[in-house]
Tab-separated table of C-alpha atoms in Angstrom:
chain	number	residue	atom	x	y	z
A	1	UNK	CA	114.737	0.015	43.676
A	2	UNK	CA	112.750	-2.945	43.902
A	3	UNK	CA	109.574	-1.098	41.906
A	4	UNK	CA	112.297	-0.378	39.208
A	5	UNK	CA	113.620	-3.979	39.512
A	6	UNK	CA	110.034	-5.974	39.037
A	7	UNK	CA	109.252	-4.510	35.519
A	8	UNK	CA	112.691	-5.682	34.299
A	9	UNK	CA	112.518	-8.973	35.974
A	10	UNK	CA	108.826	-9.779	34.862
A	11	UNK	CA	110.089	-8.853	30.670
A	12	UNK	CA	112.995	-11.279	31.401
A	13	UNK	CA	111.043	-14.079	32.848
A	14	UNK	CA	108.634	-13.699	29.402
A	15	UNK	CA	111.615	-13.671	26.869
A	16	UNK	CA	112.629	-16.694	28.823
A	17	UNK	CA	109.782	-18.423	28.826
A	18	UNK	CA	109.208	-17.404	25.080
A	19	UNK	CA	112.441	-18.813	24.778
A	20	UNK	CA	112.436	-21.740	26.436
A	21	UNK	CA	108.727	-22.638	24.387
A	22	UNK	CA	110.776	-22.164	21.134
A	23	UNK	CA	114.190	-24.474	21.901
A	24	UNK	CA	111.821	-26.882	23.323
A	25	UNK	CA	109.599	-27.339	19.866
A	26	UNK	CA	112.356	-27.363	17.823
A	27	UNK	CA	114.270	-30.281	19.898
A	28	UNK	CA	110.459	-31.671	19.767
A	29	UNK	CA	109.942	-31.828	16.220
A	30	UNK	CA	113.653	-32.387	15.587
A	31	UNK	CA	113.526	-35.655	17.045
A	32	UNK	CA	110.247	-36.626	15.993
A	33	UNK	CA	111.161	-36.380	12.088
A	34	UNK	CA	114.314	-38.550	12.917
A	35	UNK	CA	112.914	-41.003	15.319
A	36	UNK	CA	111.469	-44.082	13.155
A	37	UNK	CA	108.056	-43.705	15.204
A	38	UNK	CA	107.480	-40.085	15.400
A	39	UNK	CA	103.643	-38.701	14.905
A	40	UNK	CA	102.759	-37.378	11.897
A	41	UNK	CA	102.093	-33.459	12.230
A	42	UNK	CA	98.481	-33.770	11.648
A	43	UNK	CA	96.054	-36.429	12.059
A	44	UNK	CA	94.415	-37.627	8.822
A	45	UNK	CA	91.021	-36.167	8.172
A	46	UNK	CA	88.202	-37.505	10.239
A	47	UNK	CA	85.354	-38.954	9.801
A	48	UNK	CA	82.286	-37.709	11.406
A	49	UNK	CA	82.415	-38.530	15.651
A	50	UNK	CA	80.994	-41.407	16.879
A	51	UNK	CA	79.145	-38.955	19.342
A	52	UNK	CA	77.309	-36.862	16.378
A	53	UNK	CA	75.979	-39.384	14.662
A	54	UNK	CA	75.056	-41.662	17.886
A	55	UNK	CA	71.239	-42.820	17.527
A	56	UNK	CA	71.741	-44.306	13.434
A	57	UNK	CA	75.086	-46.065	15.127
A	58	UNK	CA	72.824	-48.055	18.108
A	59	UNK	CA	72.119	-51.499	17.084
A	60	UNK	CA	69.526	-54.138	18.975
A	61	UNK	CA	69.836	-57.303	20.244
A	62	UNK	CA	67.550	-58.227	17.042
A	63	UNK	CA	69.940	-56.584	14.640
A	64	UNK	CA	73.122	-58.300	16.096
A	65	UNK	CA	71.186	-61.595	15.926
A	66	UNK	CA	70.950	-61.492	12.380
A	67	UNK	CA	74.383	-59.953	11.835
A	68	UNK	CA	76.309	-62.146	14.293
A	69	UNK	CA	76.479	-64.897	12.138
A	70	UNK	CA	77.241	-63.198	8.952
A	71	UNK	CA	81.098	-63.707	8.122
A	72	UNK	CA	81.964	-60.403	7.189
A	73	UNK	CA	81.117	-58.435	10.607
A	74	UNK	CA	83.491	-57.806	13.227
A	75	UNK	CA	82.600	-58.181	16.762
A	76	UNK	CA	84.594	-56.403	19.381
A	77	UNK	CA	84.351	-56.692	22.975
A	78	UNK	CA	85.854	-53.250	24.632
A	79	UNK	CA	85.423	-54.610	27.979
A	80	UNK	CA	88.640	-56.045	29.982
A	81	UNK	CA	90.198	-59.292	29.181
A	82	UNK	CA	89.136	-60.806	32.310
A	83	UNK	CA	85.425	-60.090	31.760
A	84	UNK	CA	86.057	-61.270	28.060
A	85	UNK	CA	87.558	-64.570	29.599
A	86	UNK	CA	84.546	-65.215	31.870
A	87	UNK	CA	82.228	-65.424	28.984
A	88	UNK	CA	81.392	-63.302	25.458
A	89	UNK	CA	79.814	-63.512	22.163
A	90	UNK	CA	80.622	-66.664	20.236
A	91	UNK	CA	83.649	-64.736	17.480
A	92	UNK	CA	83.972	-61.329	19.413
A	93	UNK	CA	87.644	-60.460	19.765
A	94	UNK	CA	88.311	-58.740	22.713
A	95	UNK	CA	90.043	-54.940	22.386
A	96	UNK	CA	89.536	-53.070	25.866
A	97	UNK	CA	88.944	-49.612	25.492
A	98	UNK	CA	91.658	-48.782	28.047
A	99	UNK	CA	94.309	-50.424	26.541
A	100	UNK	CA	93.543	-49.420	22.725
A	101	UNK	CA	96.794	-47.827	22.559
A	102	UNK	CA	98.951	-51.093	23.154
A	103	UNK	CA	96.311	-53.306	21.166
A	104	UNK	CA	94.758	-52.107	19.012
A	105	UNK	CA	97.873	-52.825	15.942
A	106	UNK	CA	97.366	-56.449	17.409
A	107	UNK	CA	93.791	-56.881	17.094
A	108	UNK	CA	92.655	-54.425	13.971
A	109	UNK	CA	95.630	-55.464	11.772
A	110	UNK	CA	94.213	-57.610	9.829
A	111	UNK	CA	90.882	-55.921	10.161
A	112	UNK	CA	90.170	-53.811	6.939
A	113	UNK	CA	88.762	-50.514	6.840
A	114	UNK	CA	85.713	-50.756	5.514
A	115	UNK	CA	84.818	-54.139	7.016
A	116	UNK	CA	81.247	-52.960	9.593
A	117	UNK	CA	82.326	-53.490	13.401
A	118	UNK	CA	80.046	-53.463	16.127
A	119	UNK	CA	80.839	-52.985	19.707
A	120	UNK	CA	79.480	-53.328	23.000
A	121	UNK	CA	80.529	-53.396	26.590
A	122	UNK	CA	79.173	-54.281	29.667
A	123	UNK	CA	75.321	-53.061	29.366
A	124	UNK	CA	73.464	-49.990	29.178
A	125	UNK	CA	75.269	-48.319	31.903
A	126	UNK	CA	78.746	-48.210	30.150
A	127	UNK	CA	80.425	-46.394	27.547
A	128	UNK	CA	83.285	-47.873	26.754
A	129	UNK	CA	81.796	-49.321	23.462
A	130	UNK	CA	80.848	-45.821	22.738
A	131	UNK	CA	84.461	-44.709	23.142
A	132	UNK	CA	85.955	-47.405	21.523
A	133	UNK	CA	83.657	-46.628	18.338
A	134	UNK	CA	84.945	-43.156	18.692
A	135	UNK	CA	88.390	-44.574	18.918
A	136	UNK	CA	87.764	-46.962	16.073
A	137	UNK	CA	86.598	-43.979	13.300
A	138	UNK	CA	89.475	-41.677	14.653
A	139	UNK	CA	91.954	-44.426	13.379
A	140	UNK	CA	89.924	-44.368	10.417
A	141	UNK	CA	86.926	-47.429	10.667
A	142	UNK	CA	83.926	-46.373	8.472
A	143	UNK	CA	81.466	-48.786	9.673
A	144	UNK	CA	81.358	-48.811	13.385
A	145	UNK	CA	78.077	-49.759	15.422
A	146	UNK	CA	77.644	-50.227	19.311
A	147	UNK	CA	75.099	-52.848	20.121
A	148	UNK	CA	73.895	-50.944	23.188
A	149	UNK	CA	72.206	-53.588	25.436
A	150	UNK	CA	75.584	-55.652	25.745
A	151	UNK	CA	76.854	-58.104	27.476
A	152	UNK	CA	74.135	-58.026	30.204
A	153	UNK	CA	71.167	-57.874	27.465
A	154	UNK	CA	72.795	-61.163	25.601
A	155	UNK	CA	73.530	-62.868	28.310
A	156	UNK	CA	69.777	-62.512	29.679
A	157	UNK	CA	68.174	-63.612	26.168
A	158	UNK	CA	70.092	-66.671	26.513
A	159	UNK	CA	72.199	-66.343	23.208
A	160	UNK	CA	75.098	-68.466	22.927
A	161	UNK	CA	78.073	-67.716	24.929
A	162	UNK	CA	82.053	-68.573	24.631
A	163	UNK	CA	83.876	-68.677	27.526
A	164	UNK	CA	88.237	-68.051	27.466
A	165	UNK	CA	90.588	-66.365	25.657
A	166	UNK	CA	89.163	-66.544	22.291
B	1	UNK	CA	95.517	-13.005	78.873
B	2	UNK	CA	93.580	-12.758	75.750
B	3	UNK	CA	96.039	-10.721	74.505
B	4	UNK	CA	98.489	-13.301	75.316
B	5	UNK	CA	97.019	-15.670	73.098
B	6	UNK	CA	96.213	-13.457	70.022
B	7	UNK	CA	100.232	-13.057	69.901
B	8	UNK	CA	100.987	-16.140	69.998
B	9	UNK	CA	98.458	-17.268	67.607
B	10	UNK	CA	100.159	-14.018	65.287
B	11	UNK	CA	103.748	-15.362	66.285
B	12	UNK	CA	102.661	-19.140	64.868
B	13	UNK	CA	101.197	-16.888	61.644
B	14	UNK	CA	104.108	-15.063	61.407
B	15	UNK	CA	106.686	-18.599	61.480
B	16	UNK	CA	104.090	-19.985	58.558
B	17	UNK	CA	104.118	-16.948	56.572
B	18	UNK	CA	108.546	-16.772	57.231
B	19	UNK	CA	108.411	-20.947	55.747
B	20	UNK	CA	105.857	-20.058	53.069
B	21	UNK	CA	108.570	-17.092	51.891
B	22	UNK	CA	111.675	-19.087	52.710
B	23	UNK	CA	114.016	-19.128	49.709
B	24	UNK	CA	115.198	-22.609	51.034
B	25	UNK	CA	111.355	-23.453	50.268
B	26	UNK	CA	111.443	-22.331	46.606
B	27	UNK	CA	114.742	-24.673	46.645
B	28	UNK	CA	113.010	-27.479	47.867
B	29	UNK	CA	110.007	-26.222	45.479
B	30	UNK	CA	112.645	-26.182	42.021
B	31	UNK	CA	114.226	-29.792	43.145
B	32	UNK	CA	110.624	-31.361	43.748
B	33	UNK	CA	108.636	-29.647	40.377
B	34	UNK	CA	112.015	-29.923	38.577
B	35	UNK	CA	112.507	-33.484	39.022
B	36	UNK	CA	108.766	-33.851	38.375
B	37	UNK	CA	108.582	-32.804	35.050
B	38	UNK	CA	111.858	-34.490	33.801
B	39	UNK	CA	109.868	-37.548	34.938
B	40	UNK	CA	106.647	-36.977	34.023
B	41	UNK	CA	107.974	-36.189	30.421
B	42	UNK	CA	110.133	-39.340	29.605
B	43	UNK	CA	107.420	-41.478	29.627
B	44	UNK	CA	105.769	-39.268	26.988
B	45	UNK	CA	108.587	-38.758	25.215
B	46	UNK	CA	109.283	-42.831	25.012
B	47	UNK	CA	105.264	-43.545	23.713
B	48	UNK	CA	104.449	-40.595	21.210
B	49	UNK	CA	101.623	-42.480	19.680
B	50	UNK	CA	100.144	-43.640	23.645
B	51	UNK	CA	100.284	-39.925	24.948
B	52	UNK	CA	98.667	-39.126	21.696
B	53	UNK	CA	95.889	-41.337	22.613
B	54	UNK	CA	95.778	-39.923	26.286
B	55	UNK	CA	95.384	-36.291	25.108
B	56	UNK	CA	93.036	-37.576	22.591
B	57	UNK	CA	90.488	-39.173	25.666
B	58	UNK	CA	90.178	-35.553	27.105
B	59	UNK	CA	88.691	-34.353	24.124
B	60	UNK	CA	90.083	-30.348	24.574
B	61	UNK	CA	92.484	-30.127	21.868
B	62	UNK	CA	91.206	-30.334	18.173
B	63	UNK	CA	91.567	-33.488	16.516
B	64	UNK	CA	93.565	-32.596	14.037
B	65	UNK	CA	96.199	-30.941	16.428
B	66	UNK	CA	96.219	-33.428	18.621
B	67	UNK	CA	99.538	-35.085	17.223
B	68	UNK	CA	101.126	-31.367	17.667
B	69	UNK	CA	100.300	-30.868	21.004
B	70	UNK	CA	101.623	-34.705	21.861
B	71	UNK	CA	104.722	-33.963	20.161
B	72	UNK	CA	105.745	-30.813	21.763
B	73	UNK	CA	104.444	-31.279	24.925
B	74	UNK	CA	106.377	-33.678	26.574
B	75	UNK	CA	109.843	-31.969	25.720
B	76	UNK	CA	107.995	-28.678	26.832
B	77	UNK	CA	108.108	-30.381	30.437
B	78	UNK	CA	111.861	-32.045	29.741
B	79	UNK	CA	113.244	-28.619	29.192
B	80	UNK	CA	111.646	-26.250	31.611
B	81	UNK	CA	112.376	-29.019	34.323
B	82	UNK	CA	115.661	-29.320	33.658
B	83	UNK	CA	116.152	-25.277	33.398
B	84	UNK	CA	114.566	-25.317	36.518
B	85	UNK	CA	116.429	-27.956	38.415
B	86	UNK	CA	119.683	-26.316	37.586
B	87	UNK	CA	118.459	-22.660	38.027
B	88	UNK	CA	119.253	-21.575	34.451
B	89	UNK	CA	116.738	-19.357	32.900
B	90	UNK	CA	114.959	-19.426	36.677
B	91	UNK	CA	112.393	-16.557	35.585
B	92	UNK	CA	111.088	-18.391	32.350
B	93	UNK	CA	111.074	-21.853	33.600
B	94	UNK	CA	109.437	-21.319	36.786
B	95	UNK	CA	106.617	-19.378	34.604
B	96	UNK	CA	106.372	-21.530	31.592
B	97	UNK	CA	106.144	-24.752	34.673
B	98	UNK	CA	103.277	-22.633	36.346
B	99	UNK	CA	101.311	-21.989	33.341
B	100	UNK	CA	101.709	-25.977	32.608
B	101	UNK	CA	100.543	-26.335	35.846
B	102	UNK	CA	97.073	-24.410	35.127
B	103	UNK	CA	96.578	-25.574	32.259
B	104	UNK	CA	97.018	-29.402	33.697
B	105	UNK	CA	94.398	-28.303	36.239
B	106	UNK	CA	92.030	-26.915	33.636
B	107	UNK	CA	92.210	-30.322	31.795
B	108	UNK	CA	92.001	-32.555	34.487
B	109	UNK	CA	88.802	-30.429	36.608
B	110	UNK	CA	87.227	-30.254	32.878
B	111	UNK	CA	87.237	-33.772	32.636
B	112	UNK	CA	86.199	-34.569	35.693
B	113	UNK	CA	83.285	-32.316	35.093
B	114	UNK	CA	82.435	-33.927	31.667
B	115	UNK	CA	82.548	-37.435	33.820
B	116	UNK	CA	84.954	-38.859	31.083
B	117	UNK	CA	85.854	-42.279	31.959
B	118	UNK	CA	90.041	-41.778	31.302
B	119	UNK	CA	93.329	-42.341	32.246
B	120	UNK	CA	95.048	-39.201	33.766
B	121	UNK	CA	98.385	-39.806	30.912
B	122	UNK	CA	99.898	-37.183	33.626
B	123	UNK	CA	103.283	-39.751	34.462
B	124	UNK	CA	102.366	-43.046	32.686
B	125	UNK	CA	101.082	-42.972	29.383
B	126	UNK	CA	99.667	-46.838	29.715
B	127	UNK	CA	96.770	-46.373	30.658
B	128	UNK	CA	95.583	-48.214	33.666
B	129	UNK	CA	95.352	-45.081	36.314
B	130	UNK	CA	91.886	-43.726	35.428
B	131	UNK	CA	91.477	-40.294	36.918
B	132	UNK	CA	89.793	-38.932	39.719
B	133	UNK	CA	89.466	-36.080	42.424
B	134	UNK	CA	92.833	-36.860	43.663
B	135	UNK	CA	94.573	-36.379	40.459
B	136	UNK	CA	92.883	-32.920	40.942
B	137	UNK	CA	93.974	-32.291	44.187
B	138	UNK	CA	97.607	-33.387	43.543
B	139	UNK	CA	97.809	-30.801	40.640
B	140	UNK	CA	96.290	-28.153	43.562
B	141	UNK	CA	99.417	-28.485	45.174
B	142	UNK	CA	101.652	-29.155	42.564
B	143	UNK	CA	100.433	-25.615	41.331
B	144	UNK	CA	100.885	-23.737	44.951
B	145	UNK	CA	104.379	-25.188	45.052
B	146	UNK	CA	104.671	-23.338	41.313
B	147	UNK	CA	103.520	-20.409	42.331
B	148	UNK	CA	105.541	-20.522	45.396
B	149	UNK	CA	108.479	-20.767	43.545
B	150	UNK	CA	107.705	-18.406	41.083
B	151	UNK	CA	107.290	-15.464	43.682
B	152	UNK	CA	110.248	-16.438	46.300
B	153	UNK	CA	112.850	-17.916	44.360
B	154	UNK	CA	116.182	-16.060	45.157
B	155	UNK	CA	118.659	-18.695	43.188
B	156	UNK	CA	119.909	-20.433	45.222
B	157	UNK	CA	122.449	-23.340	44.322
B	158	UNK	CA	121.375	-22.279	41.251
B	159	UNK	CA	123.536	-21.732	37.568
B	160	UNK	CA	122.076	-17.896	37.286
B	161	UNK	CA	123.183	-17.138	39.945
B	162	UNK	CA	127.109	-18.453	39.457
B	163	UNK	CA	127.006	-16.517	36.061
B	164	UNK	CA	125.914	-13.353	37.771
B	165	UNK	CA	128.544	-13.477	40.452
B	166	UNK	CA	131.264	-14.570	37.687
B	167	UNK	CA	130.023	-11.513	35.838
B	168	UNK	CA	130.442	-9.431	38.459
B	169	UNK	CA	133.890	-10.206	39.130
B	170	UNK	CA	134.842	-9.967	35.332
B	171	UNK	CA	132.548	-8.113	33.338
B	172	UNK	CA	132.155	-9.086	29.526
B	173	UNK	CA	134.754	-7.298	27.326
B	174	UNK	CA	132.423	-5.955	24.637
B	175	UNK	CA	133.995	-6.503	21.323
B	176	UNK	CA	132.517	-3.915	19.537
B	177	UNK	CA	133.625	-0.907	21.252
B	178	UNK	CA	137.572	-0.368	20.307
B	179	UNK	CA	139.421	-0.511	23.412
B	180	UNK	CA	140.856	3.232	24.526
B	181	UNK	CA	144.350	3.564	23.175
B	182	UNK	CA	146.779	5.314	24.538
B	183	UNK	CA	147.437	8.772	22.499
């Protein structure tokens, strides 16, 4: 009986499940096209990654010397607010990499798109500049640089610092 | 006197293999995994556009489907955890729950491999619990307690099987066979 029984049992269980995948997209993508902040289906295209085109997106200390005091670039600090508190670059504005999700509208909104951003974190060591580059294209940045010596590297060449909120 | 021992070290075997089979286990199993996906998914469901972001970090799903697999994700987990708290559709809940599970565990090892640098979006989408081994390890037995379920479930206190002993006392009339008239 029960050899008879398992064959039966194991079809149900996959109709269910088949089942159960089907109501459970439909409620899904019932309620996102009424809710007022549903996803779009499909992400806009991309740009290319910030990972594939890595070494012409690495800028030096020398580059962000001349660039920092240009009015048109955007510095971001991805680092946490209390690191960005205890000291940064004079005019960064501070968007940490792990909470893009709740700040980013805040801080990019009245960033435009094609404005050139550069980002850095701690030092060499981290990557959360990287990411937040990455982050930065996906929502659709075109000019986004890491200065990869950081905080660490401006802080030891004794370039200006700004200390609080900012 | 060794033989002593060797059955009682096969009766203490046998008592973990009886609680490992138990259906009151699977019971215990459907309320805890049940109740952990209904969880797990409201957060999701609350912050589309954060557990977007979180499935975006891991870097497994294509860019482009990324919004997709946010979207139907989270009310994958409501569902099935709800069918399975109640014991309605049992079979197809438990399974759809374990494959979840696995592919969870793929995810999370994956990324842990890779070394990303990201929060787990597992229960709360903002952001702060950055994963590690544990996250890993808690999915381990989150996943047993699946399969668990999934092989010694018998229904109990469960809404399949109240329909099946309803049915049983009063089978369905089917209304497309004419009922036998008297000649």
């Amino acid at each position: 009986m029960g050899a008879a029984l398992l064959p039966n049992m194991l079809k149900r269980s996959v109709v269910e499940c088949i089942g159960i995948f089907l109501f459970a997209t439909a409620l899904a993508f019932v309620t996102n096209f009424f809710r007022s902040d549903g996803l779009p289906l499909l992400r806009p295209k991309l740009l290319p990654l910030a990972s594939e085109d890595n070494q012409g997106n690495k800028i030096s200390l020398q580059t962000l010397k001349e660039k920092f005091e240009q009015p048109g670039v955007i510095i971001l600090d991805a680092r946490s607010p209390d690191e960005f508190a205890e000291g940064h670059i004079p005019g960064a504005k501070n968007l940490p990499y792990y909470e893009f999700a709740e700040k980013a509208s805040v801080v990019l909104k009245t960033i435009p798109f094609d404005r050139e951003i550069i980002a850095y974190c701690e030092g060499l060591e981290c990557s959360n500049a990287e990411d937040l580059a990455f982050l930065l294209k996906e929502n659709g940045y075109a000019q986004v640089k890491v200065f990869e010596g950081g905080w660490e590297e401006w802080k030891e060449n004794g370039m200006p610092v700004k200390r609080g909120e900012g | 006197m060794e033989g002593k021992w060797d059955a009682r070290k096969k009766g203490r075997g046998m008592i973990i293999k009886k609680i490992i089979a138990h259906p009151y286990t699977a019971l215990i199993g459907r309320i805890l995994l049940g109740g952990i996906f209904i969880y797990a998914s409201l957060s999701k469901i609350l912050n589309p556009d954060q557990f977007a972001q979180a499935v975006m970090n891991y870097r497994i799903v294509p860019l482009v489907s990324v919004n997709l697999f946010a979207i139907v994700l989270p009310w994958l987990e409501l569902v099935s955890g709800i069918f399975l708290l109640v014991g309605l559709f049992s079979g197809g809940s438990i399974a759809m729950i374990t494959l979840l599970m696995a592919l969870f565990l793929g995810a999370i090892g994956s990324a842990l491999l890779r070394g990303l640098d990201i929060s787990c979006g597992c229960f709360s989408t903002d952001g702060v619990y950055k994963i590690t081994i544990l996250y890993f390890i808690r999915d381990l037995l989150l996943f047993a307690l699946a399969l668990q379920v999934l092989f010694y479930d018998r229904g109990i206190l469960s809404v399949d099987t109240f329909l099946r002993k309803r049915r049983a006392v009063n089978p369905p009339h089917n209304l497309f066979v004419k009922p036998l008239t008297p000649p």
